Structures are given as C-alpha cells and as structure tokens.
Coordinates of C-alpha atoms and ligand atoms in Angstrom, one line a residue:
X16 CA 0.0 0.0 0.0
X17 CA 1.4 3.5 -0.9
X18 CA 2.3 5.6 2.1
X19 CA -0.4 8.2 2.9
X20 CA 0.9 11.8 2.3
X21 CA 1.2 14.1 5.3
X22 CA -2.0 16.0 6.0
X23 CA -2.6 19.3 7.7
X24 CA -5.7 21.2 8.7
X25 CA -6.3 24.5 7.0
X26 CA -9.7 25.7 8.2
X27 CA -11.1 28.2 5.6
X28 CA -8.4 27.1 3.2
X29 CA -6.6 30.4 4.0
X30 CA -3.1 28.8 3.2
X31 CA -4.0 26.3 0.5
X32 CA -3.2 26.8 -3.2
X33 CA -5.7 24.6 -5.0
X34 CA -4.1 24.7 -8.4
X35 CA -2.7 26.8 -11.2
X36 CA -4.7 29.5 -13.1
X37 CA -4.0 32.1 -15.8
X38 CA -7.1 34.2 -15.0
X39 CA -6.5 36.8 -12.3
X40 CA -3.6 37.8 -10.1
X41 CA -4.1 39.3 -6.7
X42 CA -1.3 40.8 -4.5
X43 CA -3.2 41.3 -1.3
X44 CA -0.3 43.1 0.4
X45 CA 0.3 45.6 -2.3
X46 CA -3.4 45.9 -3.3
X47 CA -2.9 44.8 -7.0
X48 CA -5.5 43.0 -9.1
X49 CA -4.8 41.9 -12.7
X50 CA -6.9 40.0 -15.2
X51 CA -4.6 37.9 -17.4
X52 CA -1.8 40.2 -16.5
X53 CA -3.6 43.5 -17.2
X54 CA -4.0 45.9 -14.3
X55 CA -7.7 46.4 -13.3
X56 CA -7.3 50.2 -13.4
X57 CA -6.4 50.1 -17.1
X58 CA -9.3 47.8 -17.8
X59 CA -11.8 49.9 -15.8
X60 CA -10.6 53.1 -17.6
X61 CA -10.5 51.8 -21.2
X62 CA -12.1 48.4 -21.7
X63 CA -15.7 47.1 -21.9
X64 CA -17.3 44.2 -20.0
X65 CA -17.6 42.2 -23.2
X66 CA -13.9 42.6 -24.0
X67 CA -13.0 41.6 -20.4
X68 CA -15.1 38.4 -20.7
X69 CA -13.2 37.5 -23.9
X70 CA -10.0 38.2 -22.1
X71 CA -10.9 35.9 -19.2
X72 CA -12.1 33.1 -21.4
X73 CA -9.3 33.2 -23.9
X74 CA -6.3 34.5 -21.9
X75 CA -5.7 37.3 -24.3
X76 CA -7.4 40.5 -25.7
X77 CA -9.5 40.1 -28.8
X78 CA -8.8 41.7 -32.2
X79 CA -11.6 44.1 -33.3
X80 CA -13.1 41.4 -35.6
X81 CA -13.0 38.8 -32.8
X82 CA -14.7 41.2 -30.3
X83 CA -17.4 42.0 -32.8
X84 CA -18.1 38.3 -33.5
X85 CA -18.0 37.6 -29.7
X86 CA -20.5 40.4 -29.1
X87 CA -22.8 39.0 -31.8
X88 CA -22.6 35.6 -30.1
X89 CA -23.6 37.1 -26.7
X90 CA -26.4 39.3 -28.1
X91 CA -28.0 36.4 -29.9
X92 CA -28.6 34.8 -26.5
X93 CA -30.1 37.9 -24.7
X94 CA -33.7 36.8 -24.7
X95 CA -35.6 34.3 -22.6
X96 CA -37.9 31.7 -24.1
X97 CA -41.6 32.1 -23.5
X98 CA -41.4 29.1 -21.1
X99 CA -38.7 30.9 -19.0
X100 CA -40.7 34.1 -19.1
X101 CA -43.7 32.1 -17.9
X102 CA -41.7 30.6 -15.1
X103 CA -40.4 34.1 -14.1
X104 CA -43.9 35.4 -13.9
X105 CA -45.1 32.5 -11.7
X106 CA -42.5 33.2 -9.0
X107 CA -43.9 34.9 -5.8
X108 CA -43.2 38.6 -6.1
X109 CA -41.8 38.8 -2.6
X110 CA -39.0 36.2 -3.4
X111 CA -35.4 37.3 -2.9
X112 CA -33.9 38.1 -6.4
X113 CA -30.9 35.9 -5.6
X114 CA -33.1 32.9 -4.9
X115 CA -34.9 33.7 -8.2
X116 CA -31.6 34.0 -10.1
X117 CA -30.3 30.7 -8.7
X118 CA -33.5 28.9 -9.6
X119 CA -33.7 30.4 -13.1
X120 CA -30.0 29.7 -13.9
X121 CA -30.6 26.1 -12.9
X122 CA -33.8 26.0 -15.0
X123 CA -32.0 27.1 -18.2
X124 CA -30.6 23.6 -18.4
X125 CA -34.1 22.2 -18.7
X126 CA -34.5 23.6 -22.2
X127 CA -30.9 23.2 -23.5
X128 CA -30.8 20.3 -25.9
X129 CA -27.0 19.9 -25.3
X130 CA -27.2 20.0 -21.5
X131 CA -25.6 16.6 -21.4
X132 CA -22.8 17.3 -23.9
X133 CA -19.7 17.6 -21.8
X134 CA -17.3 18.9 -24.5
X135 CA -15.4 22.1 -23.8
X136 CA -17.2 23.9 -26.7
X137 CA -20.6 22.9 -25.4
X138 CA -19.7 24.1 -21.8
X139 CA -18.5 27.4 -23.3
X140 CA -21.8 27.8 -25.2
X141 CA -23.7 27.1 -22.0
X142 CA -21.7 29.8 -20.2
X143 CA -22.6 32.3 -23.0
X144 CA -26.3 31.5 -22.5
X145 CA -26.2 32.0 -18.8
X146 CA -24.1 35.2 -19.0
X147 CA -26.3 36.7 -21.7
X148 CA -29.6 35.8 -20.2
X149 CA -28.8 36.8 -16.6
X150 CA -29.7 40.5 -17.2
X151 CA -33.1 39.5 -18.6
X152 CA -33.8 37.3 -15.6
X153 CA -32.8 40.1 -13.1
X154 CA -34.6 42.9 -14.9
X155 CA -37.6 40.7 -15.8
X156 CA -38.2 39.6 -12.2
X157 CA -37.9 43.1 -11.0
X158 CA -40.5 44.3 -13.5
X159 CA -42.8 41.4 -12.7
X160 CA -42.8 42.3 -9.0
X161 CA -43.4 45.9 -9.8
X162 CA -46.4 44.9 -11.8
X163 CA -44.9 46.1 -15.1
X164 CA -44.7 44.6 -18.5
X165 CA -41.4 42.9 -19.4
X166 CA -39.2 44.7 -21.9
X167 CA -37.7 42.7 -24.7
X168 CA -33.9 42.9 -24.9
X169 CA -32.3 45.0 -27.6
X170 CA -29.5 43.2 -29.3
X171 CA -28.1 46.4 -30.7
X172 CA -27.0 47.4 -27.1
X173 CA -24.1 46.2 -25.0
X174 CA -24.9 44.2 -21.9
X175 CA -24.8 47.1 -19.4
X176 CA -27.0 49.4 -21.5
X177 CA -29.4 46.5 -22.4
X178 CA -29.7 45.7 -18.7
X179 CA -30.8 49.2 -17.8
X180 CA -33.1 49.3 -20.8
X181 CA -34.9 46.1 -19.7
X182 CA -35.0 47.2 -16.1
X183 CA -36.3 50.8 -16.6
X184 CA -38.0 50.7 -20.0
X185 CA -36.1 53.8 -21.0
X186 CA -32.7 54.3 -22.6
X187 CA -30.1 55.1 -19.9
X188 CA -27.8 58.1 -20.2
X189 CA -24.3 57.5 -21.3
X190 CA -22.9 58.1 -17.8
X191 CA -25.2 55.5 -16.1
X192 CA -24.6 52.9 -18.8
X193 CA -20.8 53.3 -18.5
X194 CA -21.1 53.2 -14.7
X195 CA -22.7 49.8 -14.8
X196 CA -20.3 48.6 -17.5
X197 CA -17.3 49.6 -15.3
X198 CA -18.9 47.9 -12.2
X199 CA -19.3 44.7 -14.4
X200 CA -15.6 45.0 -15.3
X201 CA -14.5 45.4 -11.7
X202 CA -16.5 42.4 -10.4
X203 CA -15.8 40.0 -13.3
X204 CA -13.1 37.9 -11.6
X205 CA -11.2 37.6 -8.4
X206 CA -9.2 34.4 -8.1
X207 CA -10.5 31.4 -6.3
X208 CA -13.1 33.2 -4.1
X209 CA -15.8 31.2 -2.4
X210 CA -18.3 31.2 -5.3
X211 CA -15.7 30.5 -7.9
X212 CA -14.5 27.6 -5.8
X213 CA -18.0 26.3 -5.6
X214 CA -18.3 26.4 -9.4
X215 CA -15.0 24.6 -9.8
X216 CA -15.9 21.9 -7.3
X217 CA -19.1 21.3 -9.2
X218 CA -17.6 21.2 -12.7
X219 CA -14.7 19.0 -11.4
X220 CA -17.2 16.2 -10.8
X221 CA -17.9 16.3 -14.6
X222 CA -21.3 17.8 -13.9
X223 CA -22.1 20.7 -16.2
X224 CA -21.8 24.5 -16.6
X225 CA -25.5 25.1 -15.5
X226 CA -24.9 23.2 -12.2
X227 CA -21.5 25.0 -11.7
X228 CA -23.1 28.4 -12.2
X229 CA -26.1 27.6 -10.0
X230 CA -23.7 26.5 -7.2
X231 CA -21.8 29.8 -7.6
X232 CA -24.9 32.0 -7.4
X233 CA -26.0 30.2 -4.2
X234 CA -22.6 30.8 -2.7
X235 CA -22.3 34.4 -3.7
X236 CA -25.5 35.2 -1.9
X237 CA -24.0 35.0 1.6
X238 CA -23.3 38.3 3.5
X239 CA -19.6 37.3 4.0
X240 CA -19.2 37.3 0.2
X241 CA -21.3 39.0 -2.5
X242 CA -24.3 39.7 -0.2
X243 CA -22.2 42.3 1.6
X244 CA -23.0 45.1 -0.8
X245 CA -26.7 45.0 0.2
X246 CA -25.8 44.9 3.8
X247 CA -23.6 48.0 3.3
X248 CA -26.6 49.9 2.1
X249 CA -28.8 48.7 5.0
X250 CA -26.0 49.7 7.4
X251 CA -25.7 53.2 5.8
X252 CA -29.5 53.7 6.0
X253 CA -29.6 52.6 9.6
X254 CA -27.1 55.4 10.7
X255 CA -29.3 58.3 11.6
X256 CA -27.0 61.1 10.4
X257 CA -23.4 62.3 10.2
X258 CA -23.2 63.0 13.9
X259 CA -23.9 59.4 14.7
X260 CA -21.2 57.8 12.5
X261 CA -18.5 58.0 15.2
X262 CA -20.6 56.2 17.8
X263 CA -22.0 53.7 15.3
X264 CA -18.5 52.6 14.2
X265 CA -17.0 52.6 17.7
X266 CA -19.9 50.7 19.2
X267 CA -19.7 48.1 16.4
X268 CA -16.0 47.6 16.9
X269 CA -16.4 47.3 20.6
X270 CA -19.2 44.7 20.2
X271 CA -17.2 42.9 17.5
X272 CA -20.0 43.5 15.0
X273 CA -18.5 43.6 11.5
X274 CA -18.7 46.8 9.5
X275 CA -20.0 45.6 6.2
X276 CA -17.9 46.4 3.2
X277 CA -14.6 46.3 5.2
X278 CA -12.0 43.6 5.5
X279 CA -10.9 40.9 3.1
X280 CA -9.4 37.4 3.3
X281 CA -6.7 38.3 0.7
X282 CA -6.3 42.1 0.7
X283 CA -4.5 43.5 3.7
X284 CA -4.1 46.8 1.8
X285 CA -6.8 48.9 0.1
X286 CA -8.7 46.7 -2.4
X287 CA -7.8 48.3 -5.8
X288 CA -11.4 48.0 -6.9
X289 CA -12.6 50.0 -3.9
X290 CA -10.1 52.7 -4.8
X291 CA -11.6 53.0 -8.3
X292 CA -15.2 52.7 -7.1
X293 CA -14.7 55.4 -4.5
X294 CA -13.9 57.9 -7.2
X295 CA -16.8 56.6 -9.2
X296 CA -19.2 56.7 -6.3
X297 CA -18.3 60.4 -5.7
X298 CA -18.9 61.4 -9.4
X299 CA -22.2 59.6 -9.6
X300 CA -23.3 60.9 -6.2
X301 CA -22.7 64.4 -7.4
X302 CA -24.4 63.8 -10.7
X303 CA -27.5 62.3 -9.0
X304 CA -27.6 64.5 -5.9
X305 CA -26.8 61.6 -3.5
X306 CA -23.7 63.2 -1.9
X307 CA -25.0 62.7 1.6
X308 CA -24.6 59.0 1.4
X309 CA -21.2 59.4 -0.2
X310 CA -20.0 61.7 2.6
X311 CA -21.4 59.3 5.2
X312 CA -19.4 56.5 3.6
X313 CA -16.1 58.5 3.6
X314 CA -16.6 59.4 7.2
X315 CA -16.9 55.7 8.1
X316 CA -13.8 55.0 6.1
X317 CA -11.9 57.7 8.0
X318 CA -12.9 56.3 11.4
X319 CA -12.1 52.7 10.3
X320 CA -8.7 53.8 8.9
X321 CA -7.9 55.4 12.3
X322 CA -9.2 52.5 14.4
X323 CA -8.3 49.3 12.4
X324 CA -6.3 50.4 9.3
X325 CA -3.2 49.1 11.0
X326 CA -4.7 45.6 11.2
X327 CA -5.1 45.7 7.4
X328 CA -8.9 46.3 7.4
X329 CA -9.8 48.6 4.5
X330 CA -12.9 49.0 2.3
X331 CA -13.5 46.1 -0.1
X332 CA -15.3 46.1 -3.4
X333 CA -18.7 46.1 -1.8
X334 CA -18.3 49.3 0.2
X335 CA -18.4 51.9 -2.5
X336 CA -20.3 49.8 -5.1
X337 CA -23.3 50.0 -2.7
X338 CA -23.6 53.8 -3.0
X339 CA -22.8 53.6 -6.7
X340 CA -25.7 51.2 -7.4
X341 CA -28.0 53.1 -5.0
X342 CA -27.3 56.4 -6.8
X343 CA -28.0 54.7 -10.1
X344 CA -31.5 53.9 -8.8
X345 CA -31.1 50.1 -8.4
X346 CA -33.3 48.4 -5.8
X347 CA -31.0 47.3 -2.9
X348 CA -31.8 43.6 -3.3
X349 CA -30.6 43.8 -6.9
X350 CA -27.0 44.7 -5.9
X351 CA -25.9 41.1 -5.4
X352 CA -27.7 39.9 -8.6
X353 CA -25.8 42.6 -10.5
X354 CA -22.5 41.3 -8.9
X355 CA -23.6 37.8 -10.1
X356 CA -24.3 39.1 -13.6
X357 CA -20.7 40.2 -13.8
X358 CA -19.1 37.3 -11.9
X359 CA -20.6 34.8 -14.3
X360 CA -17.6 35.7 -16.4
X361 CA -15.1 34.7 -13.8
X362 CA -17.1 31.6 -12.7
X363 CA -17.2 30.3 -16.3
X364 CA -13.5 31.2 -16.9
X365 CA -12.3 29.2 -14.0
X366 CA -14.8 26.4 -14.7
X367 CA -13.6 26.1 -18.3
X368 CA -10.0 26.1 -17.1
X369 CA -10.8 23.4 -14.6
X370 CA -12.6 21.4 -17.3
X371 CA -9.4 21.5 -19.5
X372 CA -7.2 20.1 -16.8
X373 CA -9.5 18.4 -14.4
X374 CA -9.0 16.6 -11.2
X375 CA -11.8 15.8 -8.8
X376 CA -11.7 18.3 -5.9
X377 CA -12.1 16.2 -2.8
X378 CA -10.5 17.5 0.4
X379 CA -10.7 15.7 3.7
X380 CA -11.5 16.6 7.3
X381 CA -10.0 15.6 10.6
X382 CA -12.5 13.2 12.3
X383 CA -12.9 14.2 15.9
X384 CA -15.6 11.8 17.0
X385 CA -15.5 8.5 18.8
X386 CA -14.7 5.0 17.4
X387 CA -16.3 1.6 18.0
X388 CA -19.5 3.0 19.4
X389 CA -22.1 0.3 20.0
X390 CA -25.3 0.6 17.9
X391 CA -28.2 0.6 20.4
X392 CA -31.6 -0.4 19.1
X393 CA -34.2 2.4 19.0
X394 CA -36.4 0.7 21.6
X395 CA -33.5 0.8 24.1
X396 CA -32.4 4.4 23.7
Ligands
CMC65 N1 -15.4 45.0 10.6 C1 -14.7 44.9 11.8 N2 -13.7 44.1 12.1 C2 -13.4 43.2 11.1 C3 -14.0 43.2 9.8 C4 -15.0 44.2 9.6 N3 -15.6 44.2 8.4 N4 -13.4 42.3 9.1 C5 -12.5 41.7 9.8 N5 -12.5 42.3 11.1 C6 -11.6 41.9 12.2 C7 -12.1 40.7 12.9 O1 -13.0 41.0 13.9 C8 -10.8 40.1 13.4 O2 -10.4 40.8 14.5 P1 -9.6 40.1 15.8 O3 -8.3 39.6 15.2 O4 -9.5 41.2 16.8 O5 -10.5 39.0 16.2 C9 -9.7 40.4 12.3 O6 -10.3 41.5 11.6 C10 -9.5 39.3 11.3 O7 -10.8 38.8 10.9 P2 -11.1 37.4 10.2 O8 -12.5 37.1 10.4 O9 -10.1 36.4 10.6 O10 -10.8 37.7 8.7 P3 -11.3 36.9 7.5 O11 -10.2 36.8 6.5 O12 -12.0 35.7 7.8 O13 -12.5 38.0 7.0 C11 -14.2 38.8 5.8 C12 -12.8 38.3 5.8 C13 -14.5 39.4 4.4 C14 -15.1 37.6 6.0 C15 -14.4 39.8 6.9 O14 -13.5 40.9 6.7 C16 -15.8 40.3 7.0 O15 -16.7 39.7 7.6 N6 -16.1 41.5 6.4 C17 -17.5 42.1 6.3 C18 -18.3 41.4 5.2 C19 -17.8 41.9 3.9 O16 -17.7 43.1 3.6 N7 -17.7 40.9 3.0 C20 -17.3 41.2 1.6 C21 -16.0 40.6 1.2 S1 -15.2 41.2 -0.2 C22 -16.2 40.8 -1.5 C23 -16.2 39.3 -1.8 O17 -15.1 38.7 -1.9 O18 -17.3 38.8 -2.0

C-alpha cells in the first residue's frame, strides 16, 4: 500500500493553493489586481465588459473582428424563451432576487438540448447562454414584482445598457450605462473566491456549466461574500446622520460587530477595486444628488482607517459599489444579482480552465468523533 501523504488542517483554506490558473492575479499586500496580467485600473478606464469576458475566457485580448463576433454571439442569447418568461412570472413577487436568479440559472438547463454534452465547446456555449440571459432574468423579475410589462432585450446594445433598458424601459444616459459597464468589469473575476471555488468543485465532478453556475450563485449570496453590498446599504441607511457615525463605528467595533464592506481574506491593503469605485461613487453621487450617502461613507472609512487600518482592514469592493448602485437607482436587493451578472464571467472562466485540466476536488476533514460505538436499538435508547 502506498504511504499516505502528510496532511494538515487549513480551516477556511486560507493557506492552500488549490491549483494553477491564468485568469486573475491578486497581490493582497500591495493591493494589486490583474486580469490575465492587465491591471484592473487600465481595464476599468478603457475596456468594456464584453472585452473583459473575452480576455478571461481566452487568456488574451480580442482583435476588433474577434470582439465583434463575440458580441454578436452574446447578443444572440439575450432573450428568454416564453417558457422561461412564464416561469419568471409565476415566482412569488416577494421572493429574494438571488433565490430567483439561482433557480432560473438552474432552469435554463431544462431547455438546453445539449445540456448533457460535456465537451469544452458545449460548456462554453452554456456559459454564454447564462451570461447573456442573466440580465433579462434580473430585470424581468424586478419588473414582474413591480407589476410592469417585461421589456424585450435590444441586441443592438451592449450588456450594461441593455440591462438598464430592460430594467427601466427607457434608454439610460451614457454616464449611467458606462457606470454599470465599469462595475461589471471590476466584479468580473477575483481568483478562487468562495463562489468561484463552488463552481469549480461542481464542474470538477464532470457535472455541467449550469450546475456549476447555480452553485456559484447560491454561494455568492452570503453576507460574507457578495451579499455584503446589500448589507452595506442597509447599514448606511440605519445610521441616523453624520453626527452618529462615530458612535456607530465605535460601538460596532467594541461589540465585535463587523462593519459591512470592510476587510478581506486576501487584501490587507486597500482593495484596488474599492479605490476605483470610491472615485466613481463620488462622481455619480454628485451627478445624481446623493452626496449625503457618499460623505457618510467616507466618514466611516476615515474612522475605520484610524481604528483598524493598522490591522489591514480597509474598504473592499462592496463598500463603494453599494452607494454607486443606489445612486443609479437600483433596488437594494438587486445589488448582489448585478454582482452575479458580472461574476458569471469569472465563474465560467475558472470552470472552463478546470474542465481543460481536471482533477476531482475532494479534500478531507479531521475526524474528531469516537470510534467503536455500540449501535443501540431504537427501543432501548
Ligand atoms: N469589521 C470589523 N472588524 C473586522 C472586519 C469588519 N468588516 N473584518 C475583519 N475584522 C476583524 C475581525 O474581527 C478580526 O479581529 P480580531 O483579530 O480582533 O478578532 C480580524 O479583523 C480578522 O478577521 P477574520 O474574520 O479572521 O478575517 P477573514 O479573513 O475571515 O475575514 C471577511 C474576511 C470578508 C469575512 C471579513 O472581513 C468580513 O466579515 N467583512 C465584512 C463582510 C464583507 O464586507 N464581505 C465582503 C468581502 S469582499 C467581496 C467578496 O469577496 O465577495
């Protein structure tokens, strides 16, 4: 019998590298994030979400012709079938949009004739379908619950603009559409975070892309992960006014209650996405007259910097994306679905990478229970 390798416990997998990847690089000490070697700042300033998806799925930037053809492929999948629209309409209107999204992503497999084709090309096509249909699911459900008619997607628009069009039924201004586009770029990938890991674990069993993306949506939902952006907004709204910020933060720290939108498992410096989103949040707040919320946020950041900055606790991506989304008029419970809309890109990128060089992901745990326990018949217990 071969000798069993040495094992160690790594609760939370903080110190475990689970494999190799070419998708994103994070230097948590220096506060650097790159997608396929390109700095996130450069991408946020000059790229588009569609180009970033191509980059993550192909490990290189597209040529103009490749980008055009990729965009055509994505836009051809924008709409939902009448059966999916029917399903969306039948969901209780008070359901949480993340539960809706998880159920609908899962349901897309039901009408895909190639759902059992496990080839790489087929899995890529499935990823395109989920990525392209997610905006219609989120916007469609929001309109259903508001008692409004659903708006057909417009394939002449990019994903960000089309999302706002389907959500509001009016063409967004250039600044709002670009704001969503940049948010999609900034959230597209982030190494092996919890939801990406969930997707990889699923695809590694030779299940399928729908199952992988469904696992990921369910995992993103939690407040320690993607759900934090909604909690940030609730937290900001719960603080009465600027005079109460100091006592709110100090009481929370004293009671060991986490300030949502701060801290990160990997970043011990300022999250580079937060740096970008802060500038953005300020601009949009000024444009939309929501400066109060922005100022409140910066006040929290100042106090957190003073109190826990030395411990490496800084704003993460969720802190300023919350005020950005709010200023753009998004319902608070759509913040995490919009995160998912973007992260589909990264989930699929890592799942396709796993598919190409697969090994079943199967960690172990240290058994702490007893051995040789006698089975006692139910009548005698
Ligand atoms: N507010 C106050 N204290 C904090 C916070 C916070 N947000 N985050 C960490 N700490 C403290 C924590 O209390 C602990 O202090 P001590 O050493 O005195 O016990 C220390 O920092 C280390 O905390 P940890 O729990 O060991 O760190 P972690 O790596 O498990 O935490 C985290 C990462 C994201 C779960 C945590 O920072 C947190 O709960 N933040 C709030 C929720 C949030 O914003 N989540 C979004 C994460 S970023 C987006 C994403 O990846 O999805």
